[in-house]
Amino acid sequence: MLGGGIVGCSIAFGLARAGLAVTVLDEGDVAFRTSRGSFGLIWTQSKGVGCPDYHFLSRRSADAWQELADELSMRSGVDTGFRRPGGVSLYTDEPELERRIALCGQLAAEAGDLGFDYQVLRRPELDALVPGLGPRVIAGVYTRYDGDANPLALMRALNGSMQAMGVRYVPQAKAVFKSAAPNAFAVSAGGDEYRAPKVVLAAGVANKALATQVGMNVPVRPQRGQIIITERARQFLSLPTWIIRQMSEGGFLIGDSKEEVGFDERTSAAVLQDIARRAVLSFPFLASLRIVRTWGALRVMSPDGLPIYDQSERCPGAFVVTCHSGVTLTATHAYHVAPAIARGALVGLDSFSTRRFDVQTVA
Ligand SMILES: Cc1cc2nc3c(=O)[nH]c(=O)nc-3n(C[C@H](O)[C@H](O)[C@H](O)COP(=O)(O)OP(=O)(O)OC[C@H]3O[C@@H](n4cnc5c(N)ncnc54)[C@H](O)[C@@H]3O)c2cc1C
């Protein structure tokens, strides 16, 4: 396994459950590490419009998250902070709300037998679910499928669980391919050489460069998000909203920015001010809380926003796993994608193959 973030560790955990001997090589703190900067939503309500397979994948993961949280807690002793009270998106603007309602209608139509329940809650009905709203909020869209978890605790729980199951975890080990042939891979990392019949690329934004070594086109790019954390307050919000959630410790996590700035993890005053301004529109009481920390982190984005799961045609045995919602998809990665990799074929995951990028290039 090349990469020990949330995605790499969830796949390694799943491979160990499937009985494989696994080594995780992770570059470490000097690398871009999306998992350290995540917001922590398990979010399905906007996922997969126009691609029902992605919606199914996200829903399946959200449905399996409780089982995952219980298993990780049992194996590692770490509580991921998972809860699933549903999630709500808030709207201050009627046209934006109408667009959202249309999108939910499309998701419901495409979901077929799985169904997609959503509720449009106007004021004052919304206030019963979400206290403290400002006068500019006109409505919210609620779905019962969503929730949140603590991403850092999730990292610890995955890492502890996989090591408890015999996975060898090697930090400070940036992997470089020495050779790649069908079912025969050699990499050097941290001064040692590793050989294996299978290799999984789970190195986040570094997957693009690594994939070329096994003949794959994985056109992921970094997309920056900035986050604000406030000081602790009494427990107030019992469910996450799209841009604001309250952690179990009491602090509020705020942020939904998306910036195309390349490999730049810095924060900027302009974006943080905009995040804070919009947050205060939704919840005026936030203006009285002090900001204790801010950060920027890079999402791992594919051109169409969908995950990428594929096996190399040139070098069978080399797999790539990457996505922009690795917290949401943790359970799917551990319980479904990893077993498929263990079996050697990504059956049922065709929608996420790299072949879609070849089609776009030709078009
Ligand atoms: C601001 C922000 C908010 C987010 N909010 C959410 C959310 O609410 N819900 C959600 O589901 N997702 C969210 N995400 C996305 C989620 O955090 C990511 O999908 C997930 O963390 C990606 O994990 P990863 O393991 O693919 O990448 P990373 O965490 O980047 O891990 C990749 C690892 O690969 C290692 N590496 C790199 N190169 C090499 C190499 N050559 N050899 C060995 N190791 C290497 C690095 O050291 C790193 O540890 C958010 C992301 C951001 C930035």
Short mmCIF file of C-alpha atoms and ligand atoms in Angstrom, two decimals:
data_model
loop_
_atom_site.label_atom_id
_atom_site.label_comp_id
_atom_site.label_asym_id
_atom_site.label_seq_id
_atom_site.Cartn_x
_atom_site.Cartn_y
_atom_site.Cartn_z
CA MET A 1 0.00 0.00 0.00
CA LEU A 2 1.50 3.34 -1.02
CA GLY A 3 -0.05 5.99 1.24
CA GLY A 4 -1.27 5.79 4.82
CA GLY A 5 -4.01 8.43 4.92
CA ILE A 6 -7.67 7.65 5.55
CA VAL A 7 -8.04 6.00 2.14
CA GLY A 8 -4.86 3.90 2.31
CA CYS A 9 -5.55 2.79 5.89
CA SER A 10 -9.19 1.90 5.16
CA ILE A 11 -8.11 -0.26 2.21
CA ALA A 12 -5.25 -1.82 4.22
CA PHE A 13 -7.68 -2.57 7.04
CA GLY A 14 -10.07 -4.22 4.56
CA LEU A 15 -7.27 -6.22 2.94
CA ALA A 16 -6.14 -7.49 6.35
CA ARG A 17 -9.75 -8.52 7.10
CA ALA A 18 -9.65 -10.45 3.82
CA GLY A 19 -6.58 -12.32 5.06
CA LEU A 20 -3.84 -10.63 3.01
CA ALA A 21 -0.40 -9.72 4.36
CA VAL A 22 -0.17 -5.94 3.98
CA THR A 23 2.60 -3.35 4.30
CA VAL A 24 1.66 0.34 4.31
CA LEU A 25 4.39 2.75 3.23
CA ASP A 26 3.66 6.36 4.10
CA GLU A 27 5.74 9.38 3.18
CA GLY A 28 4.85 11.20 6.40
CA ASP A 29 4.52 14.77 7.59
CA VAL A 30 6.42 16.34 4.70
CA ALA A 31 3.78 15.10 2.23
CA PHE A 32 0.46 16.76 1.39
CA ARG A 33 -1.92 14.95 3.70
CA THR A 34 -5.57 15.61 3.06
CA SER A 35 -6.72 13.41 5.92
CA ARG A 36 -5.18 15.75 8.52
CA GLY A 37 -7.32 18.66 7.33
CA SER A 38 -10.72 17.10 6.79
CA PHE A 39 -14.12 18.43 7.91
CA GLY A 40 -15.40 15.00 8.90
CA LEU A 41 -18.83 14.80 7.30
CA ILE A 42 -20.42 11.55 6.25
CA TRP A 43 -22.47 13.21 3.56
CA THR A 44 -24.66 11.71 0.89
CA GLN A 45 -27.29 14.34 0.16
CA SER A 46 -25.46 15.96 -2.75
CA LYS A 47 -23.53 12.97 -4.01
CA GLY A 48 -24.05 11.31 -7.37
CA VAL A 49 -26.36 13.55 -9.36
CA GLY A 50 -26.05 12.14 -12.89
CA CYS A 51 -24.08 9.14 -11.60
CA PRO A 52 -26.37 6.88 -9.53
CA ASP A 53 -23.50 4.46 -8.91
CA TYR A 54 -21.71 7.16 -6.91
CA HIS A 55 -24.86 7.88 -4.93
CA PHE A 56 -25.26 4.14 -4.18
CA LEU A 57 -21.60 3.91 -3.13
CA SER A 58 -21.97 6.85 -0.73
CA ARG A 59 -25.27 5.62 0.69
CA ARG A 60 -23.91 2.10 1.12
CA SER A 61 -20.95 3.54 3.00
CA ALA A 62 -23.10 5.74 5.24
CA ASP A 63 -25.28 2.71 6.00
CA ALA A 64 -22.23 0.62 6.97
CA TRP A 65 -20.53 3.37 9.00
CA GLN A 66 -22.02 2.33 12.37
CA GLU A 67 -20.73 -1.22 11.89
CA LEU A 68 -17.34 0.20 10.94
CA ALA A 69 -17.22 2.55 13.94
CA ASP A 70 -18.07 -0.35 16.26
CA GLU A 71 -15.46 -2.63 14.70
CA LEU A 72 -12.73 0.03 14.81
CA SER A 73 -13.55 0.82 18.43
CA MET A 74 -13.42 -2.87 19.33
CA ARG A 75 -10.10 -3.46 17.54
CA SER A 76 -8.26 -0.21 18.41
CA GLY A 77 -10.05 1.15 21.48
CA VAL A 78 -10.47 4.48 19.65
CA ASP A 79 -13.88 6.15 19.40
CA THR A 80 -14.25 7.79 15.99
CA GLY A 81 -16.99 10.11 17.29
CA PHE A 82 -19.37 8.79 14.64
CA ARG A 83 -22.99 9.88 14.88
CA ARG A 84 -25.75 9.80 12.33
CA PRO A 85 -28.46 12.25 13.23
CA GLY A 86 -29.00 13.25 9.59
CA GLY A 87 -27.66 16.42 7.99
CA VAL A 88 -29.08 19.72 6.85
CA SER A 89 -28.07 22.26 4.20
CA LEU A 90 -29.14 25.82 4.99
CA TYR A 91 -30.27 28.42 2.45
CA THR A 92 -30.47 32.20 2.58
CA ASP A 93 -31.39 32.63 -1.06
CA GLU A 94 -34.58 31.45 -2.82
CA PRO A 95 -33.06 30.66 -6.28
CA GLU A 96 -30.28 28.65 -4.61
CA LEU A 97 -32.87 26.73 -2.59
CA GLU A 98 -34.90 26.03 -5.74
CA ARG A 99 -31.79 24.66 -7.47
CA ARG A 100 -31.15 22.43 -4.48
CA ILE A 101 -34.71 21.13 -4.46
CA ALA A 102 -34.43 20.34 -8.20
CA LEU A 103 -31.19 18.49 -7.55
CA CYS A 104 -32.78 16.43 -4.75
CA GLY A 105 -35.67 15.60 -7.09
CA GLN A 106 -33.19 14.33 -9.66
CA LEU A 107 -31.36 12.24 -7.03
CA ALA A 108 -34.70 10.74 -5.95
CA ALA A 109 -35.62 9.93 -9.56
CA GLU A 110 -32.22 8.33 -10.21
CA ALA A 111 -32.12 6.41 -6.91
CA GLY A 112 -34.78 3.98 -8.14
CA ASP A 113 -35.65 1.29 -5.60
CA LEU A 114 -33.10 2.60 -3.09
CA GLY A 115 -35.16 5.77 -2.75
CA PHE A 116 -33.94 9.16 -1.58
CA ASP A 117 -35.93 10.84 1.19
CA TYR A 118 -35.41 14.53 1.69
CA GLN A 119 -37.38 17.17 3.50
CA VAL A 120 -37.50 20.85 2.66
CA LEU A 121 -38.04 22.57 5.99
CA ARG A 122 -39.12 26.20 5.98
CA ARG A 123 -39.13 28.46 9.03
CA PRO A 124 -40.40 28.06 11.70
CA GLU A 125 -40.46 24.25 11.19
CA LEU A 126 -36.69 24.32 10.61
CA ASP A 127 -36.08 26.01 13.99
CA ALA A 128 -37.30 22.93 15.83
CA LEU A 129 -34.42 20.97 14.28
CA VAL A 130 -31.75 23.67 14.12
CA PRO A 131 -31.73 26.25 16.93
CA GLY A 132 -30.01 29.64 16.78
CA LEU A 133 -30.65 30.43 13.11
CA GLY A 134 -30.34 33.98 11.84
CA PRO A 135 -33.25 35.84 10.18
CA ARG A 136 -31.69 35.50 6.69
CA VAL A 137 -32.04 31.70 6.67
CA ILE A 138 -35.17 30.86 4.71
CA ALA A 139 -35.10 27.04 4.68
CA GLY A 140 -33.06 23.89 5.07
CA VAL A 141 -32.92 20.59 3.22
CA TYR A 142 -32.70 17.63 5.59
CA THR A 143 -31.75 14.04 4.82
CA ARG A 144 -31.62 11.29 7.43
CA TYR A 145 -28.66 9.45 5.86
CA ASP A 146 -25.92 11.88 6.89
CA GLY A 147 -23.68 12.30 9.91
CA ASP A 148 -20.15 13.08 10.99
CA ALA A 149 -17.05 11.72 12.71
CA ASN A 150 -13.75 13.03 14.02
CA PRO A 151 -11.30 12.60 11.10
CA LEU A 152 -8.19 12.52 13.32
CA ALA A 153 -9.76 9.90 15.59
CA LEU A 154 -10.75 7.98 12.46
CA MET A 155 -7.10 8.02 11.33
CA ARG A 156 -5.98 6.69 14.71
CA ALA A 157 -8.72 4.06 14.79
CA LEU A 158 -7.92 2.80 11.28
CA ASN A 159 -4.20 2.81 11.89
CA GLY A 160 -4.51 1.08 15.28
CA SER A 161 -6.98 -1.49 13.95
CA MET A 162 -4.95 -2.43 10.89
CA GLN A 163 -1.76 -2.79 12.95
CA ALA A 164 -3.64 -4.90 15.51
CA MET A 165 -4.57 -7.17 12.58
CA GLY A 166 -0.93 -7.58 11.55
CA VAL A 167 -0.53 -4.82 8.94
CA ARG A 168 3.02 -3.48 8.90
CA TYR A 169 2.97 0.32 8.96
CA VAL A 170 6.14 2.09 7.84
CA PRO A 171 6.11 5.89 8.32
CA GLN A 172 8.72 8.27 6.83
CA ALA A 173 8.81 5.96 3.81
CA LYS A 174 8.29 7.72 0.48
CA ALA A 175 7.91 5.00 -2.10
CA VAL A 176 9.60 5.13 -5.48
CA PHE A 177 9.00 2.40 -8.07
CA LYS A 178 12.11 0.38 -8.93
CA SER A 179 10.26 -1.94 -11.30
CA ALA A 180 6.69 -2.72 -12.30
CA ALA A 181 5.59 -5.81 -14.22
CA PRO A 182 2.38 -7.86 -14.12
CA ASN A 183 1.93 -9.07 -10.54
CA ALA A 184 5.55 -8.21 -9.67
CA PHE A 185 6.30 -4.83 -8.13
CA ALA A 186 9.38 -3.48 -6.40
CA VAL A 187 9.58 -0.14 -4.62
CA SER A 188 12.24 1.48 -2.50
CA ALA A 189 11.16 3.46 0.55
CA GLY A 190 12.98 4.73 3.63
CA GLY A 191 16.21 2.99 2.61
CA ASP A 192 14.62 -0.45 2.16
CA GLU A 193 13.28 -2.34 -0.82
CA TYR A 194 9.85 -3.96 -0.87
CA ARG A 195 8.52 -6.55 -3.33
CA ALA A 196 4.90 -7.64 -3.73
CA PRO A 197 2.56 -9.21 -6.29
CA LYS A 198 0.03 -6.45 -5.64
CA VAL A 199 0.40 -2.72 -5.07
CA VAL A 200 -2.34 -0.23 -4.21
CA LEU A 201 -1.78 3.44 -4.96
CA ALA A 202 -3.51 5.43 -2.20
CA ALA A 203 -1.18 8.40 -2.06
CA GLY A 204 -3.79 11.14 -2.48
CA VAL A 205 -2.64 13.92 -4.79
CA ALA A 206 0.65 12.03 -5.33
CA ASN A 207 -1.27 9.25 -7.11
CA LYS A 208 -1.09 11.12 -10.41
CA ALA A 209 2.70 10.79 -10.65
CA LEU A 210 2.88 7.28 -9.14
CA ALA A 211 0.22 5.96 -11.52
CA THR A 212 2.28 6.74 -14.62
CA GLN A 213 4.83 4.19 -13.33
CA VAL A 214 2.25 1.42 -13.71
CA GLY A 215 0.81 2.69 -17.00
CA MET A 216 -2.27 4.44 -15.59
CA ASN A 217 -3.75 7.86 -16.20
CA VAL A 218 -5.01 9.22 -12.86
CA PRO A 219 -5.59 12.94 -13.44
CA VAL A 220 -6.23 14.06 -9.86
CA ARG A 221 -5.51 17.64 -8.85
CA PRO A 222 -5.35 19.46 -5.52
CA GLN A 223 -8.30 21.68 -4.56
CA ARG A 224 -7.83 23.74 -1.43
CA GLY A 225 -10.35 24.00 1.37
CA GLN A 226 -9.98 26.30 4.37
CA ILE A 227 -11.39 25.57 7.82
CA ILE A 228 -12.03 27.67 10.94
CA ILE A 229 -12.31 26.24 14.47
CA THR A 230 -13.89 28.26 17.24
CA GLU A 231 -13.39 28.05 20.97
CA ARG A 232 -15.54 25.55 22.82
CA ALA A 233 -19.15 26.34 23.61
CA ARG A 234 -21.96 24.42 25.25
CA GLN A 235 -23.42 21.63 23.12
CA PHE A 236 -25.87 23.29 20.82
CA LEU A 237 -26.03 21.75 17.36
CA SER A 238 -27.21 18.16 17.44
CA LEU A 239 -26.67 17.57 13.72
CA PRO A 240 -24.15 18.73 11.13
CA THR A 241 -24.93 21.30 8.48
CA TRP A 242 -23.08 21.43 5.18
CA ILE A 243 -20.66 24.13 6.36
CA ILE A 244 -20.88 24.14 10.15
CA ARG A 245 -20.73 21.35 12.66
CA GLN A 246 -20.14 21.23 16.39
CA MET A 247 -17.59 18.73 17.62
CA SER A 248 -18.16 16.63 20.72
CA GLU A 249 -15.58 18.80 22.53
CA GLY A 250 -17.77 21.87 21.89
CA GLY A 251 -15.82 23.79 19.24
CA PHE A 252 -17.46 24.65 15.92
CA LEU A 253 -15.82 23.57 12.67
CA ILE A 254 -16.67 25.92 9.80
CA GLY A 255 -15.75 25.88 6.12
CA ASP A 256 -16.78 24.92 2.61
CA SER A 257 -14.34 26.85 0.40
CA LYS A 258 -13.04 25.40 -2.86
CA GLU A 259 -10.01 27.01 -4.48
CA GLU A 260 -7.90 26.02 -7.47
CA VAL A 261 -4.50 27.19 -6.20
CA GLY A 262 -2.28 24.20 -6.94
CA PHE A 263 -0.11 22.76 -4.17
CA ASP A 264 -0.63 25.65 -1.77
CA GLU A 265 -1.96 24.71 1.68
CA ARG A 266 -1.84 28.21 3.16
CA THR A 267 -4.87 30.06 4.47
CA SER A 268 -5.91 33.48 3.22
CA ALA A 269 -7.66 36.25 5.17
CA ALA A 270 -10.11 36.95 2.32
CA VAL A 271 -11.43 33.38 2.14
CA LEU A 272 -11.55 32.94 5.93
CA GLN A 273 -13.46 36.24 6.25
CA ASP A 274 -15.97 35.05 3.65
CA ILE A 275 -16.41 31.70 5.44
CA ALA A 276 -16.92 33.51 8.77
CA ARG A 277 -19.34 36.04 7.24
CA ARG A 278 -21.56 33.33 5.76
CA ALA A 279 -21.41 31.26 8.95
CA VAL A 280 -22.61 34.24 11.00
CA LEU A 281 -25.48 34.77 8.54
CA SER A 282 -26.66 31.26 9.38
CA PHE A 283 -25.85 31.37 13.10
CA PRO A 284 -25.40 34.94 14.46
CA PHE A 285 -24.23 33.62 17.87
CA LEU A 286 -21.00 32.40 16.22
CA ALA A 287 -19.84 36.05 16.04
CA SER A 288 -19.28 36.03 19.81
CA LEU A 289 -16.95 33.01 19.74
CA ARG A 290 -13.20 33.37 19.35
CA ILE A 291 -11.43 31.62 16.49
CA VAL A 292 -8.76 29.33 17.93
CA ARG A 293 -7.35 27.75 14.78
CA THR A 294 -7.54 27.89 11.00
CA TRP A 295 -5.98 25.71 8.34
CA GLY A 296 -5.89 24.98 4.64
CA ALA A 297 -5.74 21.49 3.17
CA LEU A 298 -5.87 20.02 -0.31
CA ARG A 299 -8.77 17.87 -1.51
CA VAL A 300 -7.94 15.14 -4.02
CA MET A 301 -10.14 16.00 -7.01
CA SER A 302 -10.74 14.06 -10.21
CA PRO A 303 -11.94 15.96 -13.31
CA ASP A 304 -15.56 14.83 -12.82
CA GLY A 305 -15.48 14.71 -9.01
CA LEU A 306 -16.06 10.95 -8.91
CA PRO A 307 -13.79 8.46 -7.14
CA ILE A 308 -11.24 6.52 -9.17
CA TYR A 309 -10.98 2.75 -8.65
CA ASP A 310 -9.08 0.80 -11.24
CA GLN A 311 -6.51 -1.87 -11.96
CA SER A 312 -3.68 -1.30 -14.40
CA GLU A 313 -4.06 -3.06 -17.76
CA ARG A 314 -0.32 -2.87 -18.40
CA CYS A 315 0.60 -4.12 -14.93
CA PRO A 316 -2.25 -6.21 -13.47
CA GLY A 317 -1.95 -6.32 -9.71
CA ALA A 318 -1.50 -2.52 -9.51
CA PHE A 319 -4.64 -0.78 -8.24
CA VAL A 320 -5.49 2.86 -7.69
CA VAL A 321 -7.97 4.11 -5.08
CA THR A 322 -8.67 7.79 -4.73
CA CYS A 323 -11.63 10.08 -4.03
CA HIS A 324 -12.55 13.48 -2.60
CA SER A 325 -14.82 12.20 0.19
CA GLY A 326 -12.66 9.65 1.93
CA VAL A 327 -14.41 9.99 5.30
CA THR A 328 -17.85 9.33 3.82
CA LEU A 329 -16.51 6.40 1.81
CA THR A 330 -14.40 4.78 4.56
CA ALA A 331 -16.84 1.93 5.15
CA THR A 332 -17.23 1.22 1.42
CA HIS A 333 -13.45 1.20 1.03
CA ALA A 334 -12.94 -1.19 3.95
CA TYR A 335 -15.86 -3.53 3.33
CA HIS A 336 -16.31 -3.53 -0.46
CA VAL A 337 -13.42 -2.03 -2.43
CA ALA A 338 -10.69 -3.78 -0.41
CA PRO A 339 -12.25 -7.26 -0.75
CA ALA A 340 -12.57 -6.66 -4.51
CA ILE A 341 -8.86 -5.81 -4.65
CA ALA A 342 -8.11 -8.92 -2.61
CA ARG A 343 -10.03 -10.99 -5.17
CA GLY A 344 -8.10 -9.29 -7.97
CA ALA A 345 -11.01 -7.73 -9.86
CA LEU A 346 -12.98 -4.53 -9.24
CA VAL A 347 -16.31 -6.07 -10.17
CA GLY A 348 -19.23 -3.63 -10.09
CA LEU A 349 -17.00 -0.54 -9.98
CA ASP A 350 -16.81 0.15 -13.73
CA SER A 351 -18.25 3.66 -13.39
CA PHE A 352 -15.10 4.64 -11.52
CA SER A 353 -12.54 3.28 -13.97
CA THR A 354 -9.84 5.53 -15.48
CA ARG A 355 -11.23 4.58 -18.91
CA ARG A 356 -13.70 7.47 -18.61
CA PHE A 357 -10.79 9.91 -18.93
CA ASP A 358 -9.63 8.29 -22.19
CA VAL A 359 -13.14 8.79 -23.60
CA GLN A 360 -13.07 12.47 -22.59
CA THR A 361 -9.68 12.92 -24.27
CA VAL A 362 -10.91 11.43 -27.54
CA ALA A 363 -14.12 13.51 -27.41
C1 LIG B 1 -10.88 21.01 3.83
C2 LIG B 1 -11.32 19.60 3.56
C3 LIG B 1 -12.54 19.16 4.03
C4 LIG B 1 -12.95 17.85 3.78
N1 LIG B 1 -14.15 17.44 4.29
C5 LIG B 1 -14.56 16.17 4.05
C6 LIG B 1 -15.79 15.73 4.60
O1 LIG B 1 -16.49 16.47 5.28
N2 LIG B 1 -16.18 14.45 4.33
C7 LIG B 1 -15.43 13.60 3.57
O2 LIG B 1 -15.84 12.46 3.32
N3 LIG B 1 -14.24 14.00 3.06
C8 LIG B 1 -13.79 15.26 3.29
N4 LIG B 1 -12.60 15.67 2.80
C9 LIG B 1 -11.84 14.74 2.00
C10 LIG B 1 -11.16 13.68 2.81
O3 LIG B 1 -10.49 14.25 3.88
C11 LIG B 1 -10.19 12.96 1.85
O4 LIG B 1 -10.96 12.30 0.86
C12 LIG B 1 -9.31 11.96 2.51
O5 LIG B 1 -8.68 12.46 3.64
C13 LIG B 1 -8.25 11.56 1.49
O6 LIG B 1 -7.44 10.63 2.07
P1 LIG B 1 -6.24 9.99 1.24
O7 LIG B 1 -5.75 8.91 2.08
O8 LIG B 1 -6.67 9.72 -0.15
O9 LIG B 1 -5.19 11.19 1.09
P2 LIG B 1 -4.10 11.73 2.11
O10 LIG B 1 -4.66 11.95 3.44
O11 LIG B 1 -3.46 12.90 1.43
O12 LIG B 1 -3.07 10.55 2.23
C14 LIG B 1 -2.13 10.26 1.26
C15 LIG B 1 -0.91 9.76 1.96
O13 LIG B 1 0.00 9.32 0.97
C16 LIG B 1 1.30 9.57 1.44
N5 LIG B 1 2.18 9.60 0.27
C17 LIG B 1 2.24 10.50 -0.74
N6 LIG B 1 3.17 10.13 -1.63
C18 LIG B 1 3.67 8.95 -1.21
C19 LIG B 1 4.65 8.06 -1.69
N7 LIG B 1 5.30 8.28 -2.85
N8 LIG B 1 4.94 6.96 -0.96
C20 LIG B 1 4.32 6.70 0.20
N9 LIG B 1 3.39 7.51 0.71
C21 LIG B 1 3.05 8.61 0.01
C22 LIG B 1 1.21 10.86 2.22
O14 LIG B 1 2.19 10.87 3.24
C23 LIG B 1 -0.21 10.80 2.80
O15 LIG B 1 -0.20 10.40 4.15
C24 LIG B 1 -12.14 16.97 3.03
C25 LIG B 1 -10.90 17.41 2.58
C26 LIG B 1 -10.50 18.71 2.82
C27 LIG B 1 -9.17 19.16 2.32
#
